[in-house]
GROMACS .gro file of C-alpha atoms in nm:
model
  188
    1UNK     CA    1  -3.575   6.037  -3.673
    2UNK     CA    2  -3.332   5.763  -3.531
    3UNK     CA    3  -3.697   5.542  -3.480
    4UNK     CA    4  -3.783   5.558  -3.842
    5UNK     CA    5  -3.408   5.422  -3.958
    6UNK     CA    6  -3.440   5.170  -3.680
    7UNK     CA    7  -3.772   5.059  -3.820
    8UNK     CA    8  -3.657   5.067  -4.175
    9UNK     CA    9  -3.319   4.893  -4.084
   10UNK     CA   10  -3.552   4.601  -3.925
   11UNK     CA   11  -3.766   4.615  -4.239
   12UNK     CA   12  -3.486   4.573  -4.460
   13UNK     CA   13  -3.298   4.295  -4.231
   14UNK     CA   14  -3.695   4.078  -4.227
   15UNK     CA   15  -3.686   4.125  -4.608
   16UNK     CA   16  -3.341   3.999  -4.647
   17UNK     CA   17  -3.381   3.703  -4.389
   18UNK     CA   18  -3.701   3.618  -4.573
   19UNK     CA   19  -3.496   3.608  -4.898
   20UNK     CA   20  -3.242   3.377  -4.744
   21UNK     CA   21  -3.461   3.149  -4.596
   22UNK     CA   22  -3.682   3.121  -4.966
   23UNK     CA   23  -3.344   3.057  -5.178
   24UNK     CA   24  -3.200   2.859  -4.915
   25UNK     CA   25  -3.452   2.627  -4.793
   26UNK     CA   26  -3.478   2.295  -4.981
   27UNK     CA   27  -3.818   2.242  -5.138
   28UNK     CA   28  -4.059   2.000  -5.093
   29UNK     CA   29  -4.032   1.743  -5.353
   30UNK     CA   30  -3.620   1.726  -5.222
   31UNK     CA   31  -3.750   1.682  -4.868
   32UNK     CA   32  -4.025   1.380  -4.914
   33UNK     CA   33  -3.761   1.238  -5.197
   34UNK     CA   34  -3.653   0.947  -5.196
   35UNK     CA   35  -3.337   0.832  -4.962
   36UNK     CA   36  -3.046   0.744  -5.251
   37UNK     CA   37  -2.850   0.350  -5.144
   38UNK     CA   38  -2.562   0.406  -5.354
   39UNK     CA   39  -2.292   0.163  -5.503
   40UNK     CA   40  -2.137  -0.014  -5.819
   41UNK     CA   41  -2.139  -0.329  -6.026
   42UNK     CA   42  -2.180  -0.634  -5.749
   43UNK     CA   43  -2.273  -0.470  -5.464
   44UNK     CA   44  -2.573  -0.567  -5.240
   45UNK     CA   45  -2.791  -0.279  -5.192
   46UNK     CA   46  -3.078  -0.308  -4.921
   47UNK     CA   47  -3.324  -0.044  -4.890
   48UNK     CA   48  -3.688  -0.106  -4.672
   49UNK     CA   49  -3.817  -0.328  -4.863
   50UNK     CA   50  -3.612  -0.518  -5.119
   51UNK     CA   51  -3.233  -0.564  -5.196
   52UNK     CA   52  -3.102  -0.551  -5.537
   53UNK     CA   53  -2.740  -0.624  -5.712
   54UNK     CA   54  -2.673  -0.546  -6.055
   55UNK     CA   55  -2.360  -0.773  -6.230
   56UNK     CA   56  -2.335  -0.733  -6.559
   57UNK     CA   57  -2.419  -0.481  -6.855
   58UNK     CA   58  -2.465  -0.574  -7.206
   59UNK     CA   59  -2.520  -0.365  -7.467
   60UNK     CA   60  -2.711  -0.512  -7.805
   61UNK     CA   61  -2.804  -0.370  -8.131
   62UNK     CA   62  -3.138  -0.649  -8.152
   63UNK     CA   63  -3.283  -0.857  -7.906
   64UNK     CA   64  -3.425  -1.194  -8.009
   65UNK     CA   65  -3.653  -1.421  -7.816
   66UNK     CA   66  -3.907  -1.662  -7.751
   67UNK     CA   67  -4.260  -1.536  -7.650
   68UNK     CA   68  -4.615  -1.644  -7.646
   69UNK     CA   69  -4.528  -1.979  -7.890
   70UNK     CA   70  -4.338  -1.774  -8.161
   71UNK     CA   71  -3.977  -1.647  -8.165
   72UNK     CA   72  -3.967  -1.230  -8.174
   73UNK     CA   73  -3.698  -1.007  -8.254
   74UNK     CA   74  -3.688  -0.652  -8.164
   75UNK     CA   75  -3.432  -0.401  -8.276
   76UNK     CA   76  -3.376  -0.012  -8.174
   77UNK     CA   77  -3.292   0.331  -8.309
   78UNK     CA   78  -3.005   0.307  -8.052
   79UNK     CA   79  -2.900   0.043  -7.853
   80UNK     CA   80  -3.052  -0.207  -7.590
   81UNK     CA   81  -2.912  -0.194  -7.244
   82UNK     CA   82  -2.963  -0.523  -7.099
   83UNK     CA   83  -2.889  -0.525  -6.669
   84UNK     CA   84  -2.836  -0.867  -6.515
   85UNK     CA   85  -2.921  -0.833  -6.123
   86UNK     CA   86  -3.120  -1.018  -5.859
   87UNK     CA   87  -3.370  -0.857  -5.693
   88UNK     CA   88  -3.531  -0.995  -5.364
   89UNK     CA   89  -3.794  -0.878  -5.103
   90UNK     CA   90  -3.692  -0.707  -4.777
   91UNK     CA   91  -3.891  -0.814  -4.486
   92UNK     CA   92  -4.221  -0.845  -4.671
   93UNK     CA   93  -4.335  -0.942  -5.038
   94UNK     CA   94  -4.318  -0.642  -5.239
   95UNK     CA   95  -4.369  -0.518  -5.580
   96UNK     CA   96  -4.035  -0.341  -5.756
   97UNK     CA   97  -4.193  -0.109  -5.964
   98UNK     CA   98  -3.934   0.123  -6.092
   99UNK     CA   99  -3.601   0.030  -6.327
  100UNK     CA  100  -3.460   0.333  -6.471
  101UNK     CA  101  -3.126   0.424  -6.710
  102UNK     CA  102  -3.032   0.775  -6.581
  103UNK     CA  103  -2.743   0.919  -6.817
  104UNK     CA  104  -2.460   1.129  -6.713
  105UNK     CA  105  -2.634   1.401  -6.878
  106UNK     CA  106  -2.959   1.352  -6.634
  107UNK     CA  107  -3.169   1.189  -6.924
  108UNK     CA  108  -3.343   0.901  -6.801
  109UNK     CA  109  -3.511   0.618  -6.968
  110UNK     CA  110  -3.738   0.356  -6.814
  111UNK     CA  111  -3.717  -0.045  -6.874
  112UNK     CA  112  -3.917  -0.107  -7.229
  113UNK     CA  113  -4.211  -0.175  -7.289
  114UNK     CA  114  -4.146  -0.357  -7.595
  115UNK     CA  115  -4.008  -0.643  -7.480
  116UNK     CA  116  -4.307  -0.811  -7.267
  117UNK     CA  117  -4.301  -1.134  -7.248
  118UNK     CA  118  -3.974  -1.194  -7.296
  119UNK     CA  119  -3.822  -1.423  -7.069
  120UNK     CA  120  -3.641  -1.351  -6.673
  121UNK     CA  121  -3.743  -0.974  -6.671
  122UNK     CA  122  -3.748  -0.792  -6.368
  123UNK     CA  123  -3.979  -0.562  -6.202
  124UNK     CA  124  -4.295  -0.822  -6.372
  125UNK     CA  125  -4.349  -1.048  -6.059
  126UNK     CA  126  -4.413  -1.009  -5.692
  127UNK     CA  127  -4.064  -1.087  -5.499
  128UNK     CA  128  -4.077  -1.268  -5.215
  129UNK     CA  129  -3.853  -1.261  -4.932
  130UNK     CA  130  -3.605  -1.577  -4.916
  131UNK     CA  131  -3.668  -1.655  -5.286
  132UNK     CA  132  -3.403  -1.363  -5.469
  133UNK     CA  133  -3.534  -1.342  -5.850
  134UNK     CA  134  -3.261  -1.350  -6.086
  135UNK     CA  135  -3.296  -1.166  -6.449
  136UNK     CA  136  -3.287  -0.854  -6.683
  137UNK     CA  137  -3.351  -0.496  -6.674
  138UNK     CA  138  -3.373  -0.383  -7.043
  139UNK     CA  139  -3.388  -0.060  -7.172
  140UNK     CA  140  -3.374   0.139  -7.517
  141UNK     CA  141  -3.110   0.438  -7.507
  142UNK     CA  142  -2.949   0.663  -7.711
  143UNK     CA  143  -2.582   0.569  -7.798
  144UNK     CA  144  -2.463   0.887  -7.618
  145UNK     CA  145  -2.642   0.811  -7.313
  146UNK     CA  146  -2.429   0.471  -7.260
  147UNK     CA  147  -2.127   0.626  -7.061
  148UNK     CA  148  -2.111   0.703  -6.722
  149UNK     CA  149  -2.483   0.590  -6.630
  150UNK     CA  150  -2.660   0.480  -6.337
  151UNK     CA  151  -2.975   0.269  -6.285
  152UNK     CA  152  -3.198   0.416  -6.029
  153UNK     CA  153  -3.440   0.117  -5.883
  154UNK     CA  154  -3.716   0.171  -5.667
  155UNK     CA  155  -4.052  -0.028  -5.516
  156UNK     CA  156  -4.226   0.293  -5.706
  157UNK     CA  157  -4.156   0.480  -6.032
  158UNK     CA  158  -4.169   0.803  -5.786
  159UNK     CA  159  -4.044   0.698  -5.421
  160UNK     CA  160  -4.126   0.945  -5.146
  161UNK     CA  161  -3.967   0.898  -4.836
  162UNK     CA  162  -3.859   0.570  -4.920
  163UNK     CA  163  -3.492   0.379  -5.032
  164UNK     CA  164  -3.389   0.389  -5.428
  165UNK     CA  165  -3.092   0.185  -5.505
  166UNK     CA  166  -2.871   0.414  -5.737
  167UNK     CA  167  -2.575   0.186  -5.899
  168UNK     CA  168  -2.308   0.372  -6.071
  169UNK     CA  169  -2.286   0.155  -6.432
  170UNK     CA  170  -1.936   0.134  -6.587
  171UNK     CA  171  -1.790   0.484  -6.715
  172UNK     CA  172  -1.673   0.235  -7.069
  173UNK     CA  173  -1.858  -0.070  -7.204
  174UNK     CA  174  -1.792  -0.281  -7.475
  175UNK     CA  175  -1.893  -0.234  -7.805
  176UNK     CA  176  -2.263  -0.345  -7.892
  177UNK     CA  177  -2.330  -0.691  -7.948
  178UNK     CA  178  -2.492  -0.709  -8.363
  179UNK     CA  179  -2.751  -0.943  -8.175
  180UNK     CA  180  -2.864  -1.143  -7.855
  181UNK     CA  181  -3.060  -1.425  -7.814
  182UNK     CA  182  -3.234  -1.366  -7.439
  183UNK     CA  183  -3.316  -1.733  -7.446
  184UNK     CA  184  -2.920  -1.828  -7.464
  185UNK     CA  185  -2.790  -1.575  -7.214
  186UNK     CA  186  -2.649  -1.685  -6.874
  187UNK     CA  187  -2.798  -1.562  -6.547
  188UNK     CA  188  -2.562  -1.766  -6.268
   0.00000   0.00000   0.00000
């Protein structure tokens, strides 16, 4: 009789390890994730393969600039996030693929598409190392999503294994400008 509780108390301790070890045990997408760099406004974030520091967020109603020979102007059911930062390549040329607005609620929102062609933007051109590009991450977000944001950039749009620079945007930012001219705005 004592064999058959010892078997069933062995039983029952498997099931419950098993249990643990399921629940417990992170997954696979957290394991091959990517490996977060994490800082603020003017830091210098280097990962493997390219180094990145964001200065300046602006917020904008409409955007307005010069492409292709004809002046364009682009507005938004919420508000344009433009990112100044310079972005170079870490030891080797390299593609930086991935620019994305992640709100403090999670939501996340990747650079526009609307806006090609317009002039200095990031994540277009082949960085090289020596030569650090200097331009704009824009991106179309709700109003709500402004606060307490961070932009997540990456060589891909889904890094495994590799660095993603995650800056921590300012918790307040001013008011959005009515308009901005991309062709007037300062980069130095």
């Amino acid at each position: 009789m004592s064999g058959a509780f010892a078997k069933l108390g062995a039983l029952v301790l498997a099931a419950l390890l098993l249990v643990g070890m399921q629940r417990y045990t992170p997954g696979y997408a957290e394991i091959t994730g990517p490996i977060p760099l994490k800082g603020g406004l003017g830091e210098t974030l280097t990962g493997r393969t390219f180094s990145v520091r964001a200065d300046t967020v602006l917020l904008a109603e409409r955007l307005r600039f010069k492409a292709y020979g004809r002046e364009v102007e682009r507005d938004t059911g919420g508000v344009f996030a433009l990112v100044i930062a310079a972005l170079e390549a870490q030891p080797a040329s390299v593609n930086v693929g991935s620019a994305i607005w992640r709100s403090a609620q999670g939501a996340r929102f990747v650079a526009s598409p609307r806006l090609q062609g317009a002039p200095r933007l990031l994540g277009t051109d082949r960085l090289e190392p020596g030569l650090p590009q200097r331009g704009l991450f824009i991106f179309e977000i709700p109003r709500e999503s402004v606060a307490g944001a961070t932009l997540l950039v990456a060589a891909s749009r889904w890094p495994r294994l590799d660095t993603r620079a995650e800056i921590a945007l300012p918790a307040t930012l001013d008011a959005p400008a009515p308009l901005i001219d991309l062709s007037e705005l300062a980069f130095e």
